[in-house]
XYZ file of C-alpha atoms in Angstrom:
339
model
C 5.992 -28.301 16.245
C 8.374 -27.332 19.026
C 8.869 -23.707 17.884
C 12.598 -23.726 18.469
C 15.350 -22.132 16.422
C 16.259 -18.611 15.344
C 15.606 -17.975 11.647
C 11.968 -17.551 10.625
C 11.312 -15.755 7.345
C 13.085 -13.546 4.793
C 11.110 -10.760 3.132
C 12.719 -9.512 -0.077
C 11.416 -6.263 -1.583
C 12.914 -5.485 -4.996
C 12.596 -2.664 -7.490
C 13.308 -3.818 -11.019
C 13.382 -0.164 -12.094
C 15.919 1.177 -9.603
C 17.770 -2.182 -9.367
C 17.704 -1.987 -5.575
C 16.615 -4.504 -2.959
C 15.581 -4.474 0.697
C 15.833 -7.585 2.886
C 13.969 -7.981 6.199
C 15.021 -10.984 8.294
C 12.466 -12.115 10.867
C 13.960 -14.134 13.698
C 13.216 -15.424 17.189
C 15.229 -14.112 20.162
C 18.729 -15.585 20.114
C 18.555 -16.383 23.804
C 15.619 -18.730 24.175
C 12.444 -17.207 22.851
C 9.478 -19.420 22.138
C 10.312 -23.009 23.053
C 13.194 -22.043 25.345
C 14.870 -24.875 27.190
C 14.706 -24.808 30.957
C 18.436 -25.341 31.405
C 19.294 -22.266 29.299
C 21.304 -24.300 26.805
C 19.555 -22.590 23.888
C 21.290 -19.217 24.345
C 22.896 -18.651 20.963
C 23.561 -14.901 21.291
C 27.248 -15.108 20.387
C 26.638 -17.433 17.452
C 23.746 -15.299 16.206
C 25.798 -12.082 16.164
C 28.500 -13.833 14.163
C 26.001 -15.311 11.726
C 24.314 -11.931 11.233
C 27.609 -10.417 10.093
C 28.267 -13.368 7.795
C 24.784 -13.083 6.275
C 25.189 -9.350 5.644
C 28.515 -9.970 3.904
C 27.003 -12.710 1.733
C 24.092 -10.506 0.643
C 26.142 -7.393 -0.113
C 29.382 -8.669 -1.636
C 28.006 -8.492 -5.194
C 24.965 -8.194 -7.411
C 22.095 -10.676 -7.137
C 21.528 -12.188 -10.611
C 18.059 -11.878 -12.083
C 16.342 -15.205 -12.865
C 15.183 -15.705 -16.426
C 11.421 -15.329 -16.836
C 9.792 -18.471 -18.188
C 6.321 -18.002 -19.661
C 3.683 -20.729 -19.920
C 2.917 -22.219 -23.292
C 0.641 -20.009 -25.446
C 1.161 -17.066 -23.044
C 0.878 -13.682 -24.801
C 3.848 -11.370 -24.194
C 5.993 -8.751 -25.941
C 9.053 -10.724 -27.036
C 11.048 -7.623 -28.070
C 10.349 -5.964 -24.726
C 11.365 -9.093 -22.825
C 14.622 -9.335 -24.764
C 15.374 -5.691 -24.017
C 14.628 -6.209 -20.317
C 16.844 -9.299 -20.234
C 19.728 -7.326 -21.753
C 19.366 -4.665 -19.047
C 19.066 -7.144 -16.182
C 22.643 -7.018 -14.952
C 21.477 -7.832 -11.432
C 20.059 -6.222 -8.318
C 22.062 -4.807 -5.427
C 20.971 -5.247 -1.815
C 20.888 -1.683 -0.489
C 19.016 -2.219 2.806
C 19.038 -4.979 5.419
C 16.874 -5.086 8.535
C 16.519 -7.646 11.315
C 13.238 -8.031 13.185
C 13.079 -9.935 16.452
C 9.716 -11.441 17.351
C 8.878 -14.115 19.911
C 5.213 -14.572 19.056
C 3.930 -17.538 17.059
C 2.210 -15.528 14.328
C 3.530 -12.738 12.098
C 4.320 -9.320 13.669
C 2.255 -6.222 12.901
C 3.552 -3.616 10.409
C 4.439 -1.342 13.350
C 6.624 -3.964 15.058
C 10.138 -2.482 15.444
C 12.992 -3.452 13.156
C 16.754 -3.154 13.604
C 18.547 -1.400 10.757
C 21.709 -3.393 10.016
C 22.984 -2.214 6.640
C 22.634 0.467 3.982
C 19.679 2.770 3.414
C 16.635 2.846 5.662
C 14.119 2.714 2.822
C 13.621 1.440 -0.724
C 12.805 3.715 -3.649
C 10.413 2.806 -6.451
C 9.265 4.668 -9.553
C 5.597 4.380 -10.450
C 4.076 6.475 -13.205
C 5.272 10.076 -12.904
C 6.039 9.696 -9.202
C 8.879 8.387 -7.060
C 8.008 6.665 -3.782
C 9.871 5.800 -0.613
C 8.988 2.443 0.967
C 9.905 1.621 4.574
C 10.151 -1.971 5.894
C 6.656 -2.053 7.409
C 4.785 -0.069 4.758
C 2.458 -1.672 2.200
C 3.271 -1.198 -1.482
C 1.825 -2.980 -4.501
C 4.005 -5.947 -5.452
C 3.384 -5.558 -9.195
C 4.533 -2.077 -10.244
C 3.490 -2.295 -13.897
C 0.135 -3.707 -12.852
C -0.264 -0.920 -10.291
C 0.234 1.668 -13.042
C -2.652 0.121 -15.005
C -4.753 0.062 -11.838
C -4.046 3.698 -11.007
C -4.739 4.794 -14.593
C -8.255 3.428 -14.183
C -8.721 5.291 -10.882
C -7.441 8.522 -12.472
C -9.855 8.135 -15.403
C -12.816 7.528 -13.096
C -12.022 10.681 -11.106
C -11.318 12.801 -14.181
C -14.854 12.085 -15.424
C -16.440 14.005 -12.537
C -13.940 16.758 -11.680
C -15.140 19.890 -13.503
C -12.671 22.065 -11.567
C -9.717 19.833 -10.555
C -7.774 22.591 -8.776
C -10.607 23.109 -6.289
C -11.430 19.418 -5.894
C -10.348 17.612 -2.720
C -9.727 13.889 -2.695
C -10.174 11.703 0.382
C -7.824 8.724 0.111
C -9.009 6.197 2.696
C -6.510 3.437 3.570
C -3.952 5.475 1.605
C -0.821 3.491 2.535
C 2.279 5.343 1.296
C 0.102 7.809 -0.631
C 0.528 6.231 -4.057
C -3.020 6.636 -5.402
C -3.580 10.144 -4.063
C -0.212 11.510 -5.177
C -0.681 9.926 -8.606
C -4.032 11.717 -8.927
C -2.402 15.006 -7.918
C 0.426 14.514 -10.414
C -2.085 13.699 -13.171
C -3.958 16.932 -12.399
C -7.378 15.419 -11.690
C -7.563 16.808 -8.119
C -6.027 19.816 -6.394
C -5.865 18.731 -2.746
C -5.442 15.444 -0.911
C -6.280 14.120 2.539
C -4.994 10.607 3.214
C -5.858 8.368 6.158
C -4.209 5.089 7.117
C -3.837 3.014 10.273
C -0.109 2.340 9.665
C 2.216 4.979 11.115
C 5.225 3.829 9.004
C 3.094 4.115 5.858
C 1.918 7.627 6.769
C 5.513 8.683 7.507
C 6.425 7.431 4.016
C 3.414 9.223 2.515
C 4.594 12.547 3.945
C 8.084 11.993 2.541
C 6.609 10.932 -0.801
C 4.503 14.091 -0.970
C 7.668 16.168 -0.541
C 9.587 14.048 -3.076
C 6.942 14.699 -5.686
C 6.497 18.419 -5.021
C 3.518 18.420 -2.649
C 5.084 18.958 0.772
C 2.723 19.328 3.725
C 3.329 22.768 5.258
C 2.507 21.854 8.863
C 0.735 18.821 10.385
C -1.885 21.237 11.784
C -2.387 23.136 8.516
C -5.834 22.229 7.211
C -5.256 24.041 3.895
C -2.088 22.266 2.719
C -2.177 20.616 -0.698
C -1.567 17.306 1.060
C -2.331 16.138 4.573
C -1.881 12.620 5.923
C -3.381 11.261 9.138
C -2.157 8.142 10.953
C -5.286 6.643 12.495
C -8.080 4.177 11.991
C -10.328 5.697 9.336
C -13.441 5.078 11.435
C -11.975 7.253 14.232
C -11.155 10.369 12.205
C -13.027 10.383 8.887
C -16.187 12.055 10.210
C -14.183 14.850 11.873
C -12.052 15.336 8.758
C -15.188 15.729 6.671
C -16.516 18.448 9.004
C -13.554 20.797 8.497
C -13.834 20.853 4.695
C -15.455 24.096 3.409
C -18.970 23.543 2.119
C -18.088 24.874 -1.326
C -15.286 22.319 -1.863
C -16.045 19.494 -4.331
C -15.036 16.105 -2.893
C -14.224 12.741 -4.431
C -13.264 9.673 -2.430
C -11.087 6.655 -3.084
C -10.958 3.689 -0.719
C -8.354 0.932 -0.959
C -8.869 -1.240 2.131
C -7.168 -4.461 3.119
C -8.981 -7.782 2.666
C -11.131 -7.061 5.735
C -12.835 -4.238 3.856
C -14.283 -1.020 5.318
C -15.414 -0.507 8.889
C -19.147 0.126 9.209
C -18.496 3.632 10.590
C -16.522 4.519 7.452
C -19.388 3.319 5.245
C -21.805 5.405 7.323
C -19.631 8.522 7.023
C -19.279 8.136 3.257
C -23.041 7.756 2.876
C -23.891 10.706 5.126
C -21.578 13.157 3.336
C -23.633 13.732 0.211
C -21.029 16.107 -1.225
C -19.248 12.909 -2.286
C -20.916 12.253 -5.614
C -18.395 9.636 -6.738
C -16.612 6.934 -4.755
C -13.942 4.709 -6.310
C -13.452 1.433 -4.427
C -10.228 -0.521 -5.074
C -10.664 -4.035 -3.703
C -8.294 -6.956 -3.297
C -11.226 -9.092 -2.091
C -13.903 -8.541 -4.744
C -15.953 -11.668 -4.002
C -15.914 -11.073 -0.244
C -15.792 -7.699 1.475
C -16.433 -5.667 -1.690
C -19.801 -7.422 -2.036
C -20.571 -6.725 1.625
C -19.480 -3.068 1.554
C -21.140 -2.471 -1.807
C -24.415 -3.728 -0.361
C -24.168 -1.276 2.537
C -23.266 1.629 0.243
C -26.153 0.932 -2.134
C -28.911 -0.156 0.269
C -31.905 2.099 1.048
C -31.365 4.518 3.976
C -31.713 3.110 7.485
C -31.083 4.445 10.990
C -27.694 2.759 10.956
C -26.749 3.835 7.419
C -28.556 7.110 6.618
C -27.960 9.316 3.594
C -28.760 8.873 -0.063
C -27.312 5.574 -1.293
C -24.834 5.033 -4.110
C -25.263 2.911 -7.205
C -22.660 0.896 -9.088
C -21.865 2.508 -12.446
C -18.739 0.639 -13.501
C -16.609 -2.352 -12.479
C -13.166 -3.042 -13.917
C -11.077 -6.076 -12.897
C -7.282 -5.706 -13.006
C -5.053 -8.793 -13.179
C -2.430 -7.713 -10.657
C -1.353 -11.282 -9.922
C -0.967 -13.104 -13.257
C -1.341 -16.899 -13.315
C -3.117 -16.896 -9.940
C -6.794 -16.944 -8.987
C -6.544 -13.495 -7.362
C -7.704 -10.285 -8.999
C -8.108 -6.617 -8.031
C -11.377 -4.853 -8.763
C -11.959 -1.136 -9.323
C -15.650 -0.449 -8.711
C -17.171 2.987 -9.268
C -20.102 4.147 -7.118
C -22.125 7.255 -8.003
C -24.580 8.959 -5.660
C -28.217 8.309 -6.520
C -30.398 11.318 -7.295
C -33.156 12.483 -4.949
C -35.740 11.136 -7.386
């Protein structure tokens, strides 16, 4: 591999419900970049600018037709529903285009800057009773209908233990754009929400999404707002966030980490705060980090992980990625009694 050229990858984010599409074009610097020639003959700045305009025109001159869904033999599906969907699939319109320049060899981080080139600066998606804004670098579940099933399970698990939902506070760790927490608020199973995520673009979206759905944060410094979102590593702020919650406030926690799972400090904080009687863990790596983190949450107390342990009371797989080997897992942990 010589790592020369300009175009790298296209990321296409579509909403089948709003019929809108966002395109993010990752490219190397037009003048050289990785694999630049010493004589400078690989400066394609003028050509690149012209090709960018041509690409934008190609993507936005009309609707993008929807491909017909082909199901495997013996696959169970609702034929009437599929026919209705096919009749409504007139096409999707590209409403946002971004370009992202990156000269590294790997993929850029979610915070890596993008250049807005066309249309709106975000994509809108409807999920359950809520409407969500999605920015180019923010994580959002790729399967909206599957995500609704997933979130219904989370809502049910929380509803089981919230005797007074209006007074109950939910900690949403690795909250992304706030989808799980805001869904729980909208469903009435909790009354307040604190979300934490490492991604600043995702937290910015979460704050907008809270306002869109009627739960605007009054001030970033207001500790008593219905919603509050914090852009930081969970291990750096979770312990301090726990300290400012009034002792009389019931707390439930939901964690939805990336494949790397939870940081050890987060596990320690969750164990030490014994006001958390129920923890709902949403895992995209159930045979890996969920096993590891579950072991630390349920193990007998140690100097490193003090506090009464949890126990697993329910596990529900959710097929978010049909016809693949991947599966999400919603695992419920309840605090063990003193006895």
